Every structure is written in C-alpha cells, then in structure tokens.
PDB file of C-alpha atoms in Angstrom:
ATOM      1  CA  UNK X   1     -76.149 -63.591-115.350  1.00 43.00           C
ATOM      2  CA  UNK X   2     -72.901 -63.433-116.642  1.00 46.00           C
ATOM      3  CA  UNK X   3     -70.482 -62.493-114.765  1.00 64.00           C
ATOM      4  CA  UNK X   4     -66.240 -62.089-114.209  1.00 71.00           C
ATOM      5  CA  UNK X   5     -64.883 -64.386-111.701  1.00 84.00           C
ATOM      6  CA  UNK X   6     -61.218 -62.870-110.278  1.00 87.00           C
ATOM      7  CA  UNK X   7     -58.200 -64.736-109.004  1.00 88.00           C
ATOM      8  CA  UNK X   8     -56.477 -64.408-106.355  1.00 93.00           C
ATOM      9  CA  UNK X   9     -58.806 -63.600-104.258  1.00 93.00           C
ATOM     10  CA  UNK X  10     -56.390 -61.977-101.729  1.00 95.00           C
ATOM     11  CA  UNK X  11     -52.952 -61.125-103.002  1.00 95.00           C
ATOM     12  CA  UNK X  12     -49.778 -59.464-100.599  1.00 96.00           C
ATOM     13  CA  UNK X  13     -46.657 -58.461-102.145  1.00 95.00           C
ATOM     14  CA  UNK X  14     -43.973 -55.847-100.282  1.00 97.00           C
ATOM     15  CA  UNK X  15     -44.036 -52.558-102.347  1.00 97.00           C
ATOM     16  CA  UNK X  16     -41.678 -51.732-105.340  1.00 97.00           C
ATOM     17  CA  UNK X  17     -42.876 -55.459-106.547  1.00 97.00           C
ATOM     18  CA  UNK X  18     -45.117 -56.309-109.237  1.00 97.00           C
ATOM     19  CA  UNK X  19     -48.566 -56.980-108.683  1.00 96.00           C
ATOM     20  CA  UNK X  20     -50.674 -59.335-111.434  1.00 97.00           C
ATOM     21  CA  UNK X  21     -54.358 -60.714-111.249  1.00 96.00           C
ATOM     22  CA  UNK X  22     -56.106 -62.369-113.507  1.00 96.00           C
ATOM     23  CA  UNK X  23     -60.396 -62.362-114.529  1.00 95.00           C
ATOM     24  CA  UNK X  24     -61.885 -64.809-116.994  1.00 95.00           C
ATOM     25  CA  UNK X  25     -65.189 -64.244-117.667  1.00 93.00           C
ATOM     26  CA  UNK X  26     -68.176 -66.671-119.171  1.00 90.00           C
ATOM     27  CA  UNK X  27     -69.544 -65.219-123.042  1.00 87.00           C
ATOM     28  CA  UNK X  28     -68.564 -62.369-126.021  1.00 88.00           C
ATOM     29  CA  UNK X  29     -68.169 -59.006-124.982  1.00 90.00           C
ATOM     30  CA  UNK X  30     -68.110 -55.638-125.751  1.00 90.00           C
ATOM     31  CA  UNK X  31     -65.858 -54.281-123.168  1.00 92.00           C
ATOM     32  CA  UNK X  32     -64.014 -55.283-120.064  1.00 94.00           C
ATOM     33  CA  UNK X  33     -63.315 -53.152-116.910  1.00 95.00           C
ATOM     34  CA  UNK X  34     -60.984 -51.701-114.692  1.00 96.00           C
ATOM     35  CA  UNK X  35     -61.831 -50.395-111.445  1.00 96.00           C
ATOM     36  CA  UNK X  36     -59.789 -49.995-107.582  1.00 97.00           C
ATOM     37  CA  UNK X  37     -62.223 -49.437-104.418  1.00 96.00           C
ATOM     38  CA  UNK X  38     -59.753 -48.246-101.516  1.00 91.00           C
ATOM     39  CA  UNK X  39     -61.469 -49.524 -98.028  1.00 80.00           C
ATOM     40  CA  UNK X  40     -64.785 -47.398 -97.194  1.00 68.00           C
ATOM     41  CA  UNK X  41     -64.431 -45.101-100.993  1.00 75.00           C
ATOM     42  CA  UNK X  42     -66.299 -46.125-104.022  1.00 82.00           C
ATOM     43  CA  UNK X  43     -65.519 -47.626-107.553  1.00 93.00           C
ATOM     44  CA  UNK X  44     -62.200 -45.616-109.701  1.00 94.00           C
ATOM     45  CA  UNK X  45     -62.513 -46.611-113.141  1.00 95.00           C
ATOM     46  CA  UNK X  46     -59.172 -47.403-113.705  1.00 96.00           C
ATOM     47  CA  UNK X  47     -58.898 -48.385-117.169  1.00 96.00           C
ATOM     48  CA  UNK X  48     -61.624 -49.956-120.757  1.00 95.00           C
ATOM     49  CA  UNK X  49     -60.175 -52.184-123.447  1.00 96.00           C
ATOM     50  CA  UNK X  50     -61.974 -53.472-125.958  1.00 94.00           C
ATOM     51  CA  UNK X  51     -62.701 -56.869-127.394  1.00 94.00           C
ATOM     52  CA  UNK X  52     -61.070 -55.818-130.120  1.00 95.00           C
ATOM     53  CA  UNK X  53     -57.828 -54.598-128.599  1.00 97.00           C
ATOM     54  CA  UNK X  54     -54.996 -57.226-127.125  1.00 97.00           C
ATOM     55  CA  UNK X  55     -53.528 -54.961-124.535  1.00 98.00           C
ATOM     56  CA  UNK X  56     -53.370 -50.859-123.285  1.00 97.00           C
ATOM     57  CA  UNK X  57     -51.732 -49.036-120.708  1.00 96.00           C
ATOM     58  CA  UNK X  58     -52.429 -46.727-118.570  1.00 95.00           C
ATOM     59  CA  UNK X  59     -49.426 -45.326-116.061  1.00 96.00           C
ATOM     60  CA  UNK X  60     -47.554 -48.212-114.014  1.00 97.00           C
ATOM     61  CA  UNK X  61     -50.809 -49.981-115.326  1.00 97.00           C
ATOM     62  CA  UNK X  62     -51.043 -53.407-117.919  1.00 98.00           C
ATOM     63  CA  UNK X  63     -54.505 -54.809-119.272  1.00 98.00           C
ATOM     64  CA  UNK X  64     -54.681 -57.823-121.274  1.00 98.00           C
ATOM     65  CA  UNK X  65     -57.173 -59.677-122.994  1.00 97.00           C
ATOM     66  CA  UNK X  66     -57.570 -62.434-124.271  1.00 97.00           C
ATOM     67  CA  UNK X  67     -60.612 -63.406-126.433  1.00 95.00           C
ATOM     68  CA  UNK X  68     -60.161 -66.592-127.204  1.00 95.00           C
ATOM     69  CA  UNK X  69     -59.333 -67.468-123.985  1.00 95.00           C
ATOM     70  CA  UNK X  70     -62.345 -64.994-122.640  1.00 95.00           C
ATOM     71  CA  UNK X  71     -59.902 -64.040-119.734  1.00 96.00           C
ATOM     72  CA  UNK X  72     -57.724 -60.614-118.802  1.00 97.00           C
ATOM     73  CA  UNK X  73     -54.901 -60.344-116.742  1.00 97.00           C
ATOM     74  CA  UNK X  74     -53.844 -56.502-114.391  1.00 98.00           C
ATOM     75  CA  UNK X  75     -50.691 -56.227-114.020  1.00 98.00           C
ATOM     76  CA  UNK X  76     -49.699 -53.706-111.367  1.00 97.00           C
ATOM     77  CA  UNK X  77     -45.748 -52.923-111.983  1.00 97.00           C
ATOM     78  CA  UNK X  78     -43.331 -51.303-109.262  1.00 97.00           C
ATOM     79  CA  UNK X  79     -46.637 -51.369-106.454  1.00 97.00           C
ATOM     80  CA  UNK X  80     -46.284 -49.144-103.726  1.00 96.00           C
ATOM     81  CA  UNK X  81     -48.986 -49.098-100.609  1.00 95.00           C
ATOM     82  CA  UNK X  82     -51.087 -46.739-102.002  1.00 94.00           C
ATOM     83  CA  UNK X  83     -51.404 -49.380-104.040  1.00 96.00           C
ATOM     84  CA  UNK X  84     -53.247 -50.720-101.559  1.00 96.00           C
ATOM     85  CA  UNK X  85     -57.066 -51.745-102.193  1.00 96.00           C
ATOM     86  CA  UNK X  86     -59.892 -53.998-103.891  1.00 96.00           C
ATOM     87  CA  UNK X  87     -59.596 -54.696-108.319  1.00 97.00           C
ATOM     88  CA  UNK X  88     -62.651 -55.453-109.597  1.00 96.00           C
ATOM     89  CA  UNK X  89     -63.051 -56.249-113.454  1.00 96.00           C
ATOM     90  CA  UNK X  90     -66.370 -56.253-114.633  1.00 95.00           C
ATOM     91  CA  UNK X  91     -68.077 -57.113-118.480  1.00 93.00           C
ATOM     92  CA  UNK X  92     -69.863 -55.451-120.638  1.00 90.00           C
ATOM     93  CA  UNK X  93     -71.832 -57.739-122.738  1.00 83.00           C
ATOM     94  CA  UNK X  94     -72.592 -57.081-126.448  1.00 73.00           C
ATOM     95  CA  UNK X  95     -75.627 -55.348-126.856  1.00 65.00           C
ATOM     96  CA  UNK X  96     -76.108 -54.667-123.014  1.00 65.00           C
ATOM     97  CA  UNK X  97     -76.625 -51.148-123.620  1.00 69.00           C
ATOM     98  CA  UNK X  98     -73.752 -50.048-121.073  1.00 74.00           C
ATOM     99  CA  UNK X  99     -74.333 -51.806-117.911  1.00 85.00           C
ATOM    100  CA  UNK X 100     -71.426 -53.263-116.601  1.00 90.00           C
ATOM    101  CA  UNK X 101     -71.148 -56.989-114.189  1.00 91.00           C
ATOM    102  CA  UNK X 102     -68.832 -57.085-111.482  1.00 93.00           C
ATOM    103  CA  UNK X 103     -66.756 -59.791-110.525  1.00 92.00           C
ATOM    104  CA  UNK X 104     -66.335 -60.174-106.869  1.00 92.00           C
ATOM    105  CA  UNK X 105     -62.767 -58.731-106.456  1.00 94.00           C
ATOM    106  CA  UNK X 106     -59.042 -58.665-105.277  1.00 96.00           C
ATOM    107  CA  UNK X 107     -58.204 -58.040-102.659  1.00 95.00           C
ATOM    108  CA  UNK X 108     -54.523 -56.408-103.044  1.00 96.00           C
ATOM    109  CA  UNK X 109     -52.522 -55.308-100.258  1.00 96.00           C
ATOM    110  CA  UNK X 110     -49.137 -54.011-100.802  1.00 96.00           C
ATOM    111  CA  UNK X 111     -46.527 -53.801 -97.715  1.00 95.00           C
ATOM    112  CA  UNK X 112     -43.917 -50.668 -97.072  1.00 91.00           C
TER     113      UNK X 112
ATOM    114  CA  UNK L   1     -65.953 -31.228-111.888  1.00 65.00           C
ATOM    115  CA  UNK L   2     -67.919 -32.016-108.921  1.00 81.00           C
ATOM    116  CA  UNK L   3     -68.560 -35.862-108.504  1.00 93.00           C
ATOM    117  CA  UNK L   4     -71.441 -38.193-107.943  1.00 96.00           C
ATOM    118  CA  UNK L   5     -72.741 -36.869-104.486  1.00 96.00           C
ATOM    119  CA  UNK L   6     -74.938 -39.811-102.558  1.00 97.00           C
ATOM    120  CA  UNK L   7     -76.026 -39.178 -98.835  1.00 97.00           C
ATOM    121  CA  UNK L   8     -76.437 -40.102 -96.207  1.00 97.00           C
ATOM    122  CA  UNK L   9     -73.108 -42.227 -96.022  1.00 95.00           C
ATOM    123  CA  UNK L  10     -74.570 -44.123 -93.540  1.00 96.00           C
ATOM    124  CA  UNK L  11     -77.513 -46.090 -91.966  1.00 97.00           C
ATOM    125  CA  UNK L  12     -78.229 -47.885 -89.129  1.00 98.00           C
ATOM    126  CA  UNK L  13     -82.142 -48.875 -89.676  1.00 97.00           C
ATOM    127  CA  UNK L  14     -83.709 -52.327 -86.994  1.00 97.00           C
ATOM    128  CA  UNK L  15     -85.321 -54.951 -89.308  1.00 96.00           C
ATOM    129  CA  UNK L  16     -89.076 -54.086 -91.315  1.00 97.00           C
ATOM    130  CA  UNK L  17     -88.328 -50.288 -91.204  1.00 97.00           C
ATOM    131  CA  UNK L  18     -88.037 -48.550 -93.884  1.00 97.00           C
ATOM    132  CA  UNK L  19     -85.173 -46.281 -95.858  1.00 98.00           C
ATOM    133  CA  UNK L  20     -84.308 -43.967 -98.778  1.00 98.00           C
ATOM    134  CA  UNK L  21     -81.186 -42.785-100.134  1.00 98.00           C
ATOM    135  CA  UNK L  22     -80.458 -40.228-102.407  1.00 97.00           C
ATOM    136  CA  UNK L  23     -78.158 -39.519-105.756  1.00 97.00           C
ATOM    137  CA  UNK L  24     -76.954 -36.738-107.772  1.00 97.00           C
ATOM    138  CA  UNK L  25     -74.835 -37.085-110.905  1.00 96.00           C
ATOM    139  CA  UNK L  26     -72.661 -35.916-112.387  1.00 95.00           C
ATOM    140  CA  UNK L  27     -74.093 -32.626-114.370  1.00 93.00           C
ATOM    141  CA  UNK L  28     -74.974 -33.934-117.344  1.00 91.00           C
ATOM    142  CA  UNK L  29     -75.289 -37.429-116.936  1.00 93.00           C
ATOM    143  CA  UNK L  30     -78.052 -38.600-118.427  1.00 92.00           C
ATOM    144  CA  UNK L  31     -77.389 -42.480-117.216  1.00 93.00           C
ATOM    145  CA  UNK L  32     -77.752 -43.508-113.269  1.00 95.00           C
ATOM    146  CA  UNK L  33     -77.415 -46.541-111.756  1.00 95.00           C
ATOM    147  CA  UNK L  34     -77.907 -47.924-108.538  1.00 97.00           C
ATOM    148  CA  UNK L  35     -75.497 -50.451-107.005  1.00 97.00           C
ATOM    149  CA  UNK L  36     -75.923 -53.342-104.312  1.00 97.00           C
ATOM    150  CA  UNK L  37     -72.268 -54.030-103.279  1.00 95.00           C
ATOM    151  CA  UNK L  38     -72.135 -57.286-100.322  1.00 95.00           C
ATOM    152  CA  UNK L  39     -69.181 -57.027 -98.133  1.00 92.00           C
ATOM    153  CA  UNK L  40     -66.599 -58.776 -99.542  1.00 90.00           C
ATOM    154  CA  UNK L  41     -68.629 -58.921-103.273  1.00 92.00           C
ATOM    155  CA  UNK L  42     -68.771 -57.152-106.496  1.00 93.00           C
ATOM    156  CA  UNK L  43     -71.533 -55.199-106.970  1.00 94.00           C
ATOM    157  CA  UNK L  44     -74.292 -55.796-108.294  1.00 95.00           C
ATOM    158  CA  UNK L  45     -76.642 -53.045-110.702  1.00 95.00           C
ATOM    159  CA  UNK L  46     -80.159 -52.433-108.851  1.00 97.00           C
ATOM    160  CA  UNK L  47     -81.647 -50.544-111.581  1.00 96.00           C
ATOM    161  CA  UNK L  48     -80.561 -48.692-114.274  1.00 94.00           C
ATOM    162  CA  UNK L  49     -81.386 -44.911-115.800  1.00 93.00           C
ATOM    163  CA  UNK L  50     -81.480 -43.315-119.058  1.00 91.00           C
ATOM    164  CA  UNK L  51     -83.281 -39.639-118.098  1.00 89.00           C
ATOM    165  CA  UNK L  52     -85.606 -40.425-116.461  1.00 85.00           C
ATOM    166  CA  UNK L  53     -86.432 -43.399-117.471  1.00 91.00           C
ATOM    167  CA  UNK L  54     -86.134 -47.330-116.820  1.00 93.00           C
ATOM    168  CA  UNK L  55     -83.461 -48.950-118.859  1.00 90.00           C
ATOM    169  CA  UNK L  56     -82.433 -52.333-116.699  1.00 91.00           C
ATOM    170  CA  UNK L  57     -84.702 -53.076-113.457  1.00 94.00           C
ATOM    171  CA  UNK L  58     -84.416 -56.836-114.008  1.00 92.00           C
ATOM    172  CA  UNK L  59     -82.649 -57.915-110.635  1.00 93.00           C
ATOM    173  CA  UNK L  60     -85.233 -54.659-108.046  1.00 96.00           C
ATOM    174  CA  UNK L  61     -86.440 -56.583-105.154  1.00 95.00           C
ATOM    175  CA  UNK L  62     -89.954 -55.264-106.769  1.00 94.00           C
ATOM    176  CA  UNK L  63     -91.381 -56.512-103.387  1.00 95.00           C
ATOM    177  CA  UNK L  64     -89.955 -53.945-101.261  1.00 97.00           C
ATOM    178  CA  UNK L  65     -87.131 -51.633-102.964  1.00 97.00           C
ATOM    179  CA  UNK L  66     -88.411 -48.442-105.364  1.00 97.00           C
ATOM    180  CA  UNK L  67     -86.628 -46.038-107.117  1.00 97.00           C
ATOM    181  CA  UNK L  68     -87.734 -43.157-109.134  1.00 95.00           C
ATOM    182  CA  UNK L  69     -85.562 -40.854-110.397  1.00 95.00           C
ATOM    183  CA  UNK L  70     -87.622 -37.859-111.553  1.00 82.00           C
ATOM    184  CA  UNK L  71     -87.059 -34.594-113.601  1.00 85.00           C
ATOM    185  CA  UNK L  72     -83.765 -37.266-114.926  1.00 84.00           C
ATOM    186  CA  UNK L  73     -81.422 -35.967-112.103  1.00 92.00           C
ATOM    187  CA  UNK L  74     -82.077 -36.845-108.753  1.00 96.00           C
ATOM    188  CA  UNK L  75     -81.653 -40.338-107.508  1.00 97.00           C
ATOM    189  CA  UNK L  76     -83.854 -41.824-104.488  1.00 97.00           C
ATOM    190  CA  UNK L  77     -83.777 -45.715-104.058  1.00 98.00           C
ATOM    191  CA  UNK L  78     -85.960 -46.745-100.766  1.00 98.00           C
ATOM    192  CA  UNK L  79     -86.739 -50.120 -98.930  1.00 98.00           C
ATOM    193  CA  UNK L  80     -89.777 -50.943 -97.241  1.00 97.00           C
ATOM    194  CA  UNK L  81     -88.841 -52.842 -96.021  1.00 96.00           C
ATOM    195  CA  UNK L  82     -85.631 -53.644 -94.727  1.00 97.00           C
ATOM    196  CA  UNK L  83     -84.839 -57.277 -94.045  1.00 97.00           C
ATOM    197  CA  UNK L  84     -80.740 -57.703 -92.914  1.00 97.00           C
ATOM    198  CA  UNK L  85     -79.468 -59.213 -95.824  1.00 96.00           C
ATOM    199  CA  UNK L  86     -80.152 -55.596 -97.140  1.00 97.00           C
ATOM    200  CA  UNK L  87     -76.951 -54.772 -95.458  1.00 97.00           C
ATOM    201  CA  UNK L  88     -74.482 -54.125 -97.726  1.00 97.00           C
ATOM    202  CA  UNK L  89     -73.230 -50.436 -99.145  1.00 96.00           C
ATOM    203  CA  UNK L  90     -75.234 -48.772-102.066  1.00 97.00           C
ATOM    204  CA  UNK L  91     -73.283 -47.045-104.067  1.00 97.00           C
ATOM    205  CA  UNK L  92     -74.512 -45.012-107.471  1.00 97.00           C
ATOM    206  CA  UNK L  93     -72.761 -44.605-110.985  1.00 96.00           C
ATOM    207  CA  UNK L  94     -73.757 -42.285-113.538  1.00 95.00           C
ATOM    208  CA  UNK L  95     -72.247 -42.179-117.481  1.00 93.00           C
ATOM    209  CA  UNK L  96     -72.601 -39.525-119.722  1.00 89.00           C
ATOM    210  CA  UNK L  97     -74.047 -41.365-123.465  1.00 74.00           C
ATOM    211  CA  UNK L  98     -70.799 -40.005-124.975  1.00 68.00           C
ATOM    212  CA  UNK L  99     -68.329 -42.828-122.547  1.00 73.00           C
ATOM    213  CA  UNK L 100     -68.891 -46.294-121.112  1.00 81.00           C
ATOM    214  CA  UNK L 101     -67.117 -45.109-118.097  1.00 89.00           C
ATOM    215  CA  UNK L 102     -69.395 -44.849-114.716  1.00 92.00           C
ATOM    216  CA  UNK L 103     -68.375 -42.185-112.166  1.00 94.00           C
ATOM    217  CA  UNK L 104     -69.182 -43.739-109.052  1.00 95.00           C
ATOM    218  CA  UNK L 105     -70.079 -41.838-105.800  1.00 96.00           C
ATOM    219  CA  UNK L 106     -69.082 -43.088-102.194  1.00 94.00           C
ATOM    220  CA  UNK L 107     -72.075 -44.797-101.722  1.00 95.00           C
ATOM    221  CA  UNK L 108     -74.637 -45.093 -98.632  1.00 96.00           C
ATOM    222  CA  UNK L 109     -73.651 -48.397 -95.703  1.00 96.00           C
ATOM    223  CA  UNK L 110     -76.732 -49.594 -94.489  1.00 97.00           C
ATOM    224  CA  UNK L 111     -76.540 -51.843 -91.024  1.00 98.00           C
ATOM    225  CA  UNK L 112     -80.384 -53.192 -91.039  1.00 97.00           C
ATOM    226  CA  UNK L 113     -80.554 -54.356 -86.815  1.00 97.00           C
TER     227      UNK L 113
END
C-alpha cells in the first residue's frame, strides 16, 4: 500500500535550533497530515495540508507540500526539549475516505 | 471534551492465549479506527468503522483478529490466538464526519511471550 517515507529516521539537535524532516509519498493525495508521538503516548495531530496548498503555519511549525515532487517537509523552529518526540507524516489518498497511511517516522531528540 | 479512552494500558500474555482491547471514542464521533504500531514503525490501520459498519478491514488478519462496534459507540478488538509477532501498541482513534483530523487514545501495549 502507498506509504509516506520520512527522512531522516533520527535527528538530534540542540535546544533553540531548527529541526527539519521530510516525507515522500508515491501516489496522488487528498491531503497530508503530520502527527507527533511522545514516548509511550498516543499520537497528536499537528497540522493538515491539502493537495492544493503549498505551505501552512501553526505556531513554531511550518509545513510545505510539493505535489510535483510528491514530498512534504515539517520545520520546527526554535526547538525546545519538549519537542523531543517521533514525528509521522500520514497521507490520505483521493477517494479513500479518511484513511491515513503512516510513514515510519522521524525520531527527534532535542538536547537542553 | 474527554479524549479517546482505551483499556487496558498494558497487557502481557503467552502465545496462543486470547486478549481483548476496549475503546471508547470521543462523544459524537461516528468513525472509529484501530491501528497496530510495531516498535520503531508507524501505525498501520487494521479496521475502520463508520457508526457500527465496517468501512475498511483489508489489513486485519481475520484468521486471528476480530473487532466489533456494537451500537456505534464503544469498540473491542480481539486477538485469538495471539502470536509473538502481535506484540505491539494497539491504538484507537476517532473522527467526526465534518473533520479529517483523527484523535488518538493512549494505546494498549501488548507483549506476547
């Protein structure tokens, strides 16, 4: 089944630095969503970007979508120790209802 | 607004035993999902319900897994008999008809020995 692939698989940065992670997918999508998962907890929705959008912001988060390259990026600016988590992209295909297909995630460690 | 509730939070069983997980979605959410998340991987959808009807169960191993959502509210996911490879976190999520965002519960961590 179609799946997003995140890159890098792991990322370690200092507090205050920016963190960028990428997601690539294979087929046309309706929308792409980013989720965060803290250790031992469920997933929390961060942001949704539709196929006709190119960029969205939410607080310190910036998401871009390039449908020609079938890729998306998530930028976390001025990272904090609390941003330490795994970040997943999930795609929703056209005519697939609301079915999310997740990638393998990027594990981000923000060192104080 | 109360979130998605799941129980138990942790379960340890031996292979070939059976286990059941329970999920209570956010009030008013018509769609309920069960995901399996193996360590180090992203969640994989097992089954999706719309009210009490199954929308998608294409990735549910039906020889051992079953799920139901009676009355279109709570749901249970059962594994019988369990295998070692079923060790994972089982996540329940729900969404409303008007929004595409899914809200996840804390998950049930299953260890099969």
